[in-house]
């Protein structure tokens, strides 16, 4: 880590820079992908030139600035660079790199504008470009929104190509040979006579070479790594217990800490730590904003003592019980709370003037992120500098916030990003790191690791939004003629960005994401978002707004299709006005044998949801057994433009399906007296192996743009399951989790 | 009485006998391959073998450990993986990987007991091990592959 960090701190690199014994390539000159006059006035510093490749005599290091929480981000970022650099993955080291605005996420902005992902018109593209400017200006070094691949697809390959061409130019200069006569292979420049000059041997000289700025990216047909099955860089370590995560960080003289926190948003009046202070191993008890910390000789002793602290706190600033939360949503379907109506085709009012054929209300609960690695951060504070070891998706926020807490300059805050044991959006929040920084300030010069107990992690999560939807529609002649969907939820973006003190003006697209932007041409079609008041603080949860809205939209559409007496898949195909989306529907129809007879007690359901630019269709097959509904098989197809690693793609899609199905069946966070009732995996139930169906995955490559697939398989899972259960039982499930209403085998 | 972990004896003098084995492994011995996930035997991330039997290390106090302990680090190594680990690598089971030490220890224990498990045996043995990334389909595949490999060995 050391060298790369030192380099980046000098500021924005232009081209290559000499470092002790080697060279760092800063390569990527910001270019807007489309002509965009709005970007012309960008400040000078925002033309970020980013270091991704560091070569020394000893090693080739690739910087992979997007966090890896299990999605394989390190491997795919490394492969994108390596493909053009001409190195094999076993020849390189990887590092997450430091927090630096140069690592801003280009692709996040695509999700922040009110244009359907299928809209490639001038206005839509201009708006996307315009959003990129503030994203870049803020230096949004964020991992999320399934953007790692779309963000890195060009710029990481370009980074590899510039480094490769500069190394070739170096070799040409040193050897006095024609540049065009040189080739590269497996980390070496090959001279015309076959002599191999390793990149590492060229490193020091390469730093003196004028970098080659103009490069041509290789045709995908010539790829050596991308598009083929890869072995993930971390797979051996993760199969042998040797992968280090944030929770495994150790430092000489490490102390251990745990917290006992008041309910979220509640004021801590006082606390009694008499018992805790007398417990074995306890070194220190200290107050935090909204809680108390214990420093002890082991994590377990710290947790035991933290559990023995008695808190006296005020109420949480949201309704104490669920009835109050649902009432707040119910009351939000009001013009004064209308947040958006980006979809308003035909004349819905007119079409429904004679009454609706169907009206329904749907609900989705709060859900914990609950990755298996609890929140943790290790911090070493001294009056001069602070070092933080933690898994985070927002290293720049961490740096800024810890600087504010410690009073140190941001340059003195050193964030070492660690591998993350799952996130699903949990590590977009940094409250635990802020607590850890305060704890470390109580023991200057001593490193201290804060580990949340599972109970603190679950009860102080910023959960998935609670949401409610009301739908109605009209059918005629076997066709869906009108669909009117209204969705109410608190603003995720306002809650999340509010904790970072970043304003989020305008409508919150997440309130309607996965509903307003669906690829259907229904004659009278309207989707309205209502912004409920802030309730429990919420955050992004795998697939964000679409995690609830995909369920609402695709359940309502399915109900209408059944009301019309049509086939759920055929009518969707008839309504679909987006060719790549039609193809994923056709794929799952073929894979599942849709339309073929099924045995008595067996049924199929289909759903399609376009989220994060990816149309993903799913057919779920269930059967009725004496023990309840059994999930037999799932067929899923997703269109991502290009599949870069078929093995990881297959795994990520399966994981998304399991996540979507598991949380449709089980799991919710409910508040009682202002506290979550679920505190651990005994009460927060999740998918277990015995309930996991067989899953068959197909990746399609018909789209014109590359996309990430971490989130898109989640939204269609719940409605496909509900639609299958309806098909076989006639029971329409309109509220998650389904196991409140129906048993599963 | 010393604690035997992966064949090595460790003195336990001065250690709190009430401390769960999980935390002795992690915070005292530095064997961090065994993971903390829930602390109440609901997730299986801390699964180790005590005398060859898969056990949740968060539920066994140091003072109650009777028998030698094997952790993921003792099952196999990157250079010489156990057949279950080899199958996990070959099938690329892990995503975040945090639960996989426990999954592998649980799977190794089942296959030692039942070399040719039925799907029901796998369901029964593995459903106490939670995976939040949803790697269950590949866990199942890897277990079948490991069973075949171990039979052939």
mmCIF file of C-alpha atoms in Angstrom, chain A residues 337-594:
data_model
loop_
_atom_site.group_PDB
_atom_site.id
_atom_site.type_symbol
_atom_site.label_atom_id
_atom_site.label_comp_id
_atom_site.label_asym_id
_atom_site.label_seq_id
_atom_site.Cartn_x
_atom_site.Cartn_y
_atom_site.Cartn_z
ATOM 1 C CA UNK A 337 -46.285 14.665 -1.056
ATOM 2 C CA UNK A 338 -45.991 13.866 -4.745
ATOM 3 C CA UNK A 339 -42.295 13.532 -5.557
ATOM 4 C CA UNK A 340 -42.329 12.496 -9.190
ATOM 5 C CA UNK A 341 -44.485 11.370 -12.074
ATOM 6 C CA UNK A 342 -41.939 10.558 -14.723
ATOM 7 C CA UNK A 343 -44.183 8.043 -16.439
ATOM 8 C CA UNK A 344 -47.535 9.329 -17.588
ATOM 9 C CA UNK A 345 -48.520 7.834 -20.920
ATOM 10 C CA UNK A 346 -51.942 8.021 -22.493
ATOM 11 C CA UNK A 347 -54.712 9.212 -20.209
ATOM 12 C CA UNK A 348 -54.927 7.117 -17.089
ATOM 13 C CA UNK A 349 -57.683 9.179 -15.478
ATOM 14 C CA UNK A 350 -59.854 8.860 -18.553
ATOM 15 C CA UNK A 351 -59.100 5.152 -18.943
ATOM 16 C CA UNK A 352 -60.062 4.487 -15.324
ATOM 17 C CA UNK A 353 -62.986 6.899 -15.223
ATOM 18 C CA UNK A 354 -65.390 4.014 -15.563
ATOM 19 C CA UNK A 355 -63.795 2.161 -12.659
ATOM 20 C CA UNK A 356 -60.828 -0.125 -12.360
ATOM 21 C CA UNK A 357 -60.876 -3.844 -13.054
ATOM 22 C CA UNK A 358 -58.464 -4.342 -10.246
ATOM 23 C CA UNK A 359 -57.193 -2.405 -7.258
ATOM 24 C CA UNK A 360 -54.531 -3.669 -4.899
ATOM 25 C CA UNK A 361 -52.213 -2.520 -2.158
ATOM 26 C CA UNK A 362 -48.715 -3.904 -1.669
ATOM 27 C CA UNK A 363 -46.259 -3.659 1.195
ATOM 28 C CA UNK A 364 -42.561 -4.241 1.738
ATOM 29 C CA UNK A 365 -40.888 -4.141 5.156
ATOM 30 C CA UNK A 366 -37.703 -2.688 6.524
ATOM 31 C CA UNK A 367 -34.851 -5.167 6.081
ATOM 32 C CA UNK A 368 -31.426 -5.374 7.661
ATOM 33 C CA UNK A 369 -28.382 -5.603 5.419
ATOM 34 C CA UNK A 370 -26.898 -8.159 7.797
ATOM 35 C CA UNK A 371 -23.762 -9.159 5.937
ATOM 36 C CA UNK A 372 -22.002 -11.879 7.855
ATOM 37 C CA UNK A 373 -19.011 -9.756 8.816
ATOM 38 C CA UNK A 374 -20.238 -7.339 11.485
ATOM 39 C CA UNK A 375 -19.199 -3.713 11.300
ATOM 40 C CA UNK A 376 -15.682 -3.040 12.499
ATOM 41 C CA UNK A 377 -12.837 -0.601 12.208
ATOM 42 C CA UNK A 378 -9.324 -0.482 13.595
ATOM 43 C CA UNK A 379 -7.925 2.943 14.342
ATOM 44 C CA UNK A 380 -4.541 4.170 15.542
ATOM 45 C CA UNK A 381 -4.687 7.786 16.621
ATOM 46 C CA UNK A 382 -1.784 10.056 17.390
ATOM 47 C CA UNK A 383 -1.872 13.864 17.583
ATOM 48 C CA UNK A 384 -0.066 13.960 14.214
ATOM 49 C CA UNK A 385 -1.866 11.365 12.151
ATOM 50 C CA UNK A 386 -4.565 8.768 12.271
ATOM 51 C CA UNK A 387 -4.592 5.408 10.521
ATOM 52 C CA UNK A 388 -7.831 3.557 9.828
ATOM 53 C CA UNK A 389 -8.134 -0.029 8.669
ATOM 54 C CA UNK A 390 -11.647 -0.817 7.588
ATOM 55 C CA UNK A 391 -13.783 -2.198 4.799
ATOM 56 C CA UNK A 392 -15.639 0.712 3.278
ATOM 57 C CA UNK A 393 -17.401 1.667 0.058
ATOM 58 C CA UNK A 394 -16.936 5.368 0.827
ATOM 59 C CA UNK A 395 -13.277 5.944 1.739
ATOM 60 C CA UNK A 396 -13.425 9.659 0.992
ATOM 61 C CA UNK A 397 -16.350 10.171 3.346
ATOM 62 C CA UNK A 398 -14.485 8.225 6.030
ATOM 63 C CA UNK A 399 -11.424 10.376 5.554
ATOM 64 C CA UNK A 400 -13.356 13.628 5.705
ATOM 65 C CA UNK A 401 -15.460 12.603 8.694
ATOM 66 C CA UNK A 402 -12.551 11.295 10.743
ATOM 67 C CA UNK A 403 -10.637 14.481 9.950
ATOM 68 C CA UNK A 404 -13.528 16.468 11.398
ATOM 69 C CA UNK A 405 -13.707 14.278 14.515
ATOM 70 C CA UNK A 406 -9.979 14.322 15.220
ATOM 71 C CA UNK A 407 -9.315 17.896 14.092
ATOM 72 C CA UNK A 408 -6.551 16.628 11.824
ATOM 73 C CA UNK A 409 -6.092 17.682 8.214
ATOM 74 C CA UNK A 410 -7.560 15.214 5.714
ATOM 75 C CA UNK A 411 -4.030 14.508 4.474
ATOM 76 C CA UNK A 412 -3.202 13.200 7.956
ATOM 77 C CA UNK A 413 -6.068 10.702 7.840
ATOM 78 C CA UNK A 414 -4.819 7.485 6.277
ATOM 79 C CA UNK A 415 -7.541 5.069 5.222
ATOM 80 C CA UNK A 416 -6.442 1.503 4.517
ATOM 81 C CA UNK A 417 -9.314 -0.226 2.754
ATOM 82 C CA UNK A 418 -9.791 -3.854 3.744
ATOM 83 C CA UNK A 419 -11.615 -6.764 2.133
ATOM 84 C CA UNK A 420 -15.267 -6.811 3.153
ATOM 85 C CA UNK A 421 -17.239 -9.846 4.317
ATOM 86 C CA UNK A 422 -20.457 -8.851 2.586
ATOM 87 C CA UNK A 423 -22.190 -5.518 2.513
ATOM 88 C CA UNK A 424 -25.362 -5.251 0.409
ATOM 89 C CA UNK A 425 -25.055 -1.515 1.072
ATOM 90 C CA UNK A 426 -24.116 -1.735 4.773
ATOM 91 C CA UNK A 427 -20.630 -0.356 4.135
ATOM 92 C CA UNK A 428 -21.948 2.723 2.389
ATOM 93 C CA UNK A 429 -22.414 3.979 5.933
ATOM 94 C CA UNK A 430 -19.506 4.980 8.138
ATOM 95 C CA UNK A 431 -21.005 5.485 11.578
ATOM 96 C CA UNK A 432 -19.001 2.604 13.032
ATOM 97 C CA UNK A 433 -15.765 4.161 11.787
ATOM 98 C CA UNK A 434 -16.666 7.465 13.385
ATOM 99 C CA UNK A 435 -17.246 5.690 16.697
ATOM 100 C CA UNK A 436 -13.951 3.836 16.304
ATOM 101 C CA UNK A 437 -12.119 7.121 15.730
ATOM 102 C CA UNK A 438 -13.539 8.578 18.932
ATOM 103 C CA UNK A 439 -12.601 5.448 20.844
ATOM 104 C CA UNK A 440 -9.048 5.584 19.489
ATOM 105 C CA UNK A 441 -8.693 9.198 20.593
ATOM 106 C CA UNK A 442 -9.146 7.980 24.174
ATOM 107 C CA UNK A 443 -6.010 5.826 23.858
ATOM 108 C CA UNK A 444 -3.538 7.851 21.749
ATOM 109 C CA UNK A 445 -0.720 5.770 20.349
ATOM 110 C CA UNK A 446 -2.580 2.496 20.909
ATOM 111 C CA UNK A 447 -4.365 0.801 18.010
ATOM 112 C CA UNK A 448 -7.890 -0.225 18.914
ATOM 113 C CA UNK A 449 -10.298 -2.418 16.975
ATOM 114 C CA UNK A 450 -13.990 -1.776 17.370
ATOM 115 C CA UNK A 451 -16.167 -4.776 16.523
ATOM 116 C CA UNK A 452 -19.931 -4.481 16.659
ATOM 117 C CA UNK A 453 -21.731 -7.403 18.223
ATOM 118 C CA UNK A 454 -24.262 -8.905 15.842
ATOM 119 C CA UNK A 455 -26.969 -7.388 18.020
ATOM 120 C CA UNK A 456 -25.540 -3.869 17.793
ATOM 121 C CA UNK A 457 -24.967 -4.321 14.067
ATOM 122 C CA UNK A 458 -28.523 -5.418 13.383
ATOM 123 C CA UNK A 459 -30.296 -2.971 15.661
ATOM 124 C CA UNK A 460 -28.209 -0.028 14.444
ATOM 125 C CA UNK A 461 -28.319 -0.823 10.780
ATOM 126 C CA UNK A 462 -29.797 1.757 8.450
ATOM 127 C CA UNK A 463 -32.236 -0.714 6.944
ATOM 128 C CA UNK A 464 -33.841 -1.094 3.530
ATOM 129 C CA UNK A 465 -36.726 1.306 3.081
ATOM 130 C CA UNK A 466 -40.219 0.396 4.108
ATOM 131 C CA UNK A 467 -42.597 0.981 1.203
ATOM 132 C CA UNK A 468 -46.205 0.779 0.198
ATOM 133 C CA UNK A 469 -47.824 0.832 -3.223
ATOM 134 C CA UNK A 470 -51.328 1.202 -4.529
ATOM 135 C CA UNK A 471 -52.106 -0.033 -7.972
ATOM 136 C CA UNK A 472 -55.097 -0.207 -10.214
ATOM 137 C CA UNK A 473 -55.708 -0.933 -13.835
ATOM 138 C CA UNK A 474 -58.027 -1.812 -16.614
ATOM 139 C CA UNK A 475 -58.035 -4.677 -19.050
ATOM 140 C CA UNK A 476 -59.939 -5.276 -22.261
ATOM 141 C CA UNK A 477 -59.943 -7.948 -24.914
ATOM 142 C CA UNK A 478 -57.283 -9.974 -23.117
ATOM 143 C CA UNK A 479 -54.958 -6.989 -22.943
ATOM 144 C CA UNK A 480 -53.695 -4.705 -20.223
ATOM 145 C CA UNK A 481 -54.987 -1.277 -21.240
ATOM 146 C CA UNK A 482 -54.221 0.836 -18.174
ATOM 147 C CA UNK A 483 -51.782 0.522 -15.289
ATOM 148 C CA UNK A 484 -51.621 3.141 -12.565
ATOM 149 C CA UNK A 485 -49.095 2.591 -9.806
ATOM 150 C CA UNK A 486 -48.460 4.899 -6.861
ATOM 151 C CA UNK A 487 -45.548 4.252 -4.531
ATOM 152 C CA UNK A 488 -44.880 5.814 -1.143
ATOM 153 C CA UNK A 489 -41.635 5.534 0.765
ATOM 154 C CA UNK A 490 -39.297 7.835 2.629
ATOM 155 C CA UNK A 491 -36.397 9.153 0.578
ATOM 156 C CA UNK A 492 -33.436 6.784 0.759
ATOM 157 C CA UNK A 493 -31.124 9.299 -0.837
ATOM 158 C CA UNK A 494 -32.109 12.094 1.561
ATOM 159 C CA UNK A 495 -31.592 9.834 4.583
ATOM 160 C CA UNK A 496 -28.275 8.478 3.372
ATOM 161 C CA UNK A 497 -26.790 11.700 1.989
ATOM 162 C CA UNK A 498 -28.117 13.579 5.013
ATOM 163 C CA UNK A 499 -25.728 11.606 7.201
ATOM 164 C CA UNK A 500 -22.900 12.838 4.942
ATOM 165 C CA UNK A 501 -24.265 16.379 4.960
ATOM 166 C CA UNK A 502 -24.613 16.315 1.197
ATOM 167 C CA UNK A 503 -27.780 17.929 -0.132
ATOM 168 C CA UNK A 504 -29.992 15.805 -2.363
ATOM 169 C CA UNK A 505 -32.230 18.271 -4.148
ATOM 170 C CA UNK A 506 -35.031 17.368 -6.508
ATOM 171 C CA UNK A 507 -37.089 14.216 -6.744
ATOM 172 C CA UNK A 508 -35.627 10.991 -5.376
ATOM 173 C CA UNK A 509 -35.518 8.643 -8.346
ATOM 174 C CA UNK A 510 -35.228 5.671 -6.010
ATOM 175 C CA UNK A 511 -38.809 6.164 -4.848
ATOM 176 C CA UNK A 512 -39.918 4.949 -8.272
ATOM 177 C CA UNK A 513 -36.820 3.098 -9.567
ATOM 178 C CA UNK A 514 -37.721 -0.300 -10.956
ATOM 179 C CA UNK A 515 -41.291 0.875 -11.666
ATOM 180 C CA UNK A 516 -41.435 4.095 -13.689
ATOM 181 C CA UNK A 517 -38.644 3.005 -15.984
ATOM 182 C CA UNK A 518 -39.918 -0.396 -17.073
ATOM 183 C CA UNK A 519 -39.818 -1.397 -20.747
ATOM 184 C CA UNK A 520 -43.528 -1.653 -21.406
ATOM 185 C CA UNK A 521 -45.765 0.248 -23.784
ATOM 186 C CA UNK A 522 -49.047 0.080 -21.897
ATOM 187 C CA UNK A 523 -51.488 2.499 -23.564
ATOM 188 C CA UNK A 524 -52.426 4.273 -20.336
ATOM 189 C CA UNK A 525 -49.484 3.976 -17.994
ATOM 190 C CA UNK A 526 -48.653 6.084 -14.989
ATOM 191 C CA UNK A 527 -46.194 5.748 -12.123
ATOM 192 C CA UNK A 528 -46.250 8.298 -9.322
ATOM 193 C CA UNK A 529 -43.805 8.572 -6.443
ATOM 194 C CA UNK A 530 -44.824 9.965 -3.077
ATOM 195 C CA UNK A 531 -42.184 11.011 -0.596
ATOM 196 C CA UNK A 532 -43.202 9.819 2.855
ATOM 197 C CA UNK A 533 -41.860 11.702 5.851
ATOM 198 C CA UNK A 534 -38.580 10.507 7.271
ATOM 199 C CA UNK A 535 -39.240 7.504 9.512
ATOM 200 C CA UNK A 536 -36.508 5.148 10.709
ATOM 201 C CA UNK A 537 -33.231 6.189 9.056
ATOM 202 C CA UNK A 538 -32.736 4.074 5.919
ATOM 203 C CA UNK A 539 -30.005 3.339 3.437
ATOM 204 C CA UNK A 540 -29.236 1.686 0.115
ATOM 205 C CA UNK A 541 -29.899 -2.048 0.232
ATOM 206 C CA UNK A 542 -28.953 -4.297 -2.673
ATOM 207 C CA UNK A 543 -30.909 -2.895 -5.658
ATOM 208 C CA UNK A 544 -32.186 0.077 -3.571
ATOM 209 C CA UNK A 545 -35.597 1.409 -4.708
ATOM 210 C CA UNK A 546 -36.068 -1.409 -7.188
ATOM 211 C CA UNK A 547 -35.890 -3.969 -4.356
ATOM 212 C CA UNK A 548 -39.410 -2.972 -3.350
ATOM 213 C CA UNK A 549 -40.680 -1.429 -6.564
ATOM 214 C CA UNK A 550 -39.898 -4.387 -8.789
ATOM 215 C CA UNK A 551 -42.179 -6.418 -6.538
ATOM 216 C CA UNK A 552 -44.950 -3.814 -6.702
ATOM 217 C CA UNK A 553 -44.830 -3.253 -10.436
ATOM 218 C CA UNK A 554 -44.463 -6.848 -11.551
ATOM 219 C CA UNK A 555 -47.079 -8.106 -9.101
ATOM 220 C CA UNK A 556 -49.598 -5.512 -10.280
ATOM 221 C CA UNK A 557 -48.855 -6.247 -13.920
ATOM 222 C CA UNK A 558 -49.251 -9.963 -13.267
ATOM 223 C CA UNK A 559 -52.573 -9.415 -11.529
ATOM 224 C CA UNK A 560 -53.819 -7.364 -14.450
ATOM 225 C CA UNK A 561 -52.679 -9.962 -16.969
ATOM 226 C CA UNK A 562 -54.529 -12.640 -15.021
ATOM 227 C CA UNK A 563 -57.570 -10.354 -14.862
ATOM 228 C CA UNK A 564 -57.346 -10.054 -18.634
ATOM 229 C CA UNK A 565 -57.206 -13.825 -18.895
ATOM 230 C CA UNK A 566 -53.912 -13.777 -20.767
ATOM 231 C CA UNK A 567 -50.668 -15.637 -20.436
ATOM 232 C CA UNK A 568 -48.270 -13.765 -18.113
ATOM 233 C CA UNK A 569 -45.280 -14.230 -20.370
ATOM 234 C CA UNK A 570 -46.967 -13.685 -23.705
ATOM 235 C CA UNK A 571 -48.705 -10.523 -22.580
ATOM 236 C CA UNK A 572 -45.457 -9.145 -21.173
ATOM 237 C CA UNK A 573 -43.773 -9.849 -24.494
ATOM 238 C CA UNK A 574 -46.618 -8.136 -26.325
ATOM 239 C CA UNK A 575 -46.325 -5.061 -24.106
ATOM 240 C CA UNK A 576 -42.525 -4.910 -24.070
ATOM 241 C CA UNK A 577 -41.077 -2.136 -26.226
ATOM 242 C CA UNK A 578 -37.372 -2.722 -25.624
ATOM 243 C CA UNK A 579 -35.621 -5.341 -27.743
ATOM 244 C CA UNK A 580 -32.994 -6.458 -25.169
ATOM 245 C CA UNK A 581 -35.757 -6.846 -22.559
ATOM 246 C CA UNK A 582 -37.803 -8.951 -24.961
ATOM 247 C CA UNK A 583 -34.775 -11.173 -25.423
ATOM 248 C CA UNK A 584 -34.396 -11.901 -21.704
ATOM 249 C CA UNK A 585 -38.091 -12.755 -21.528
ATOM 250 C CA UNK A 586 -37.767 -15.028 -24.526
ATOM 251 C CA UNK A 587 -34.667 -16.599 -22.964
ATOM 252 C CA UNK A 588 -36.393 -17.565 -19.717
ATOM 253 C CA UNK A 589 -39.424 -18.766 -21.661
ATOM 254 C CA UNK A 590 -37.218 -21.128 -23.602
ATOM 255 C CA UNK A 591 -35.091 -22.160 -20.605
ATOM 256 C CA UNK A 592 -38.094 -22.972 -18.448
ATOM 257 C CA UNK A 593 -40.207 -24.540 -21.139
ATOM 258 C CA UNK A 594 -42.842 -21.919 -20.451
#
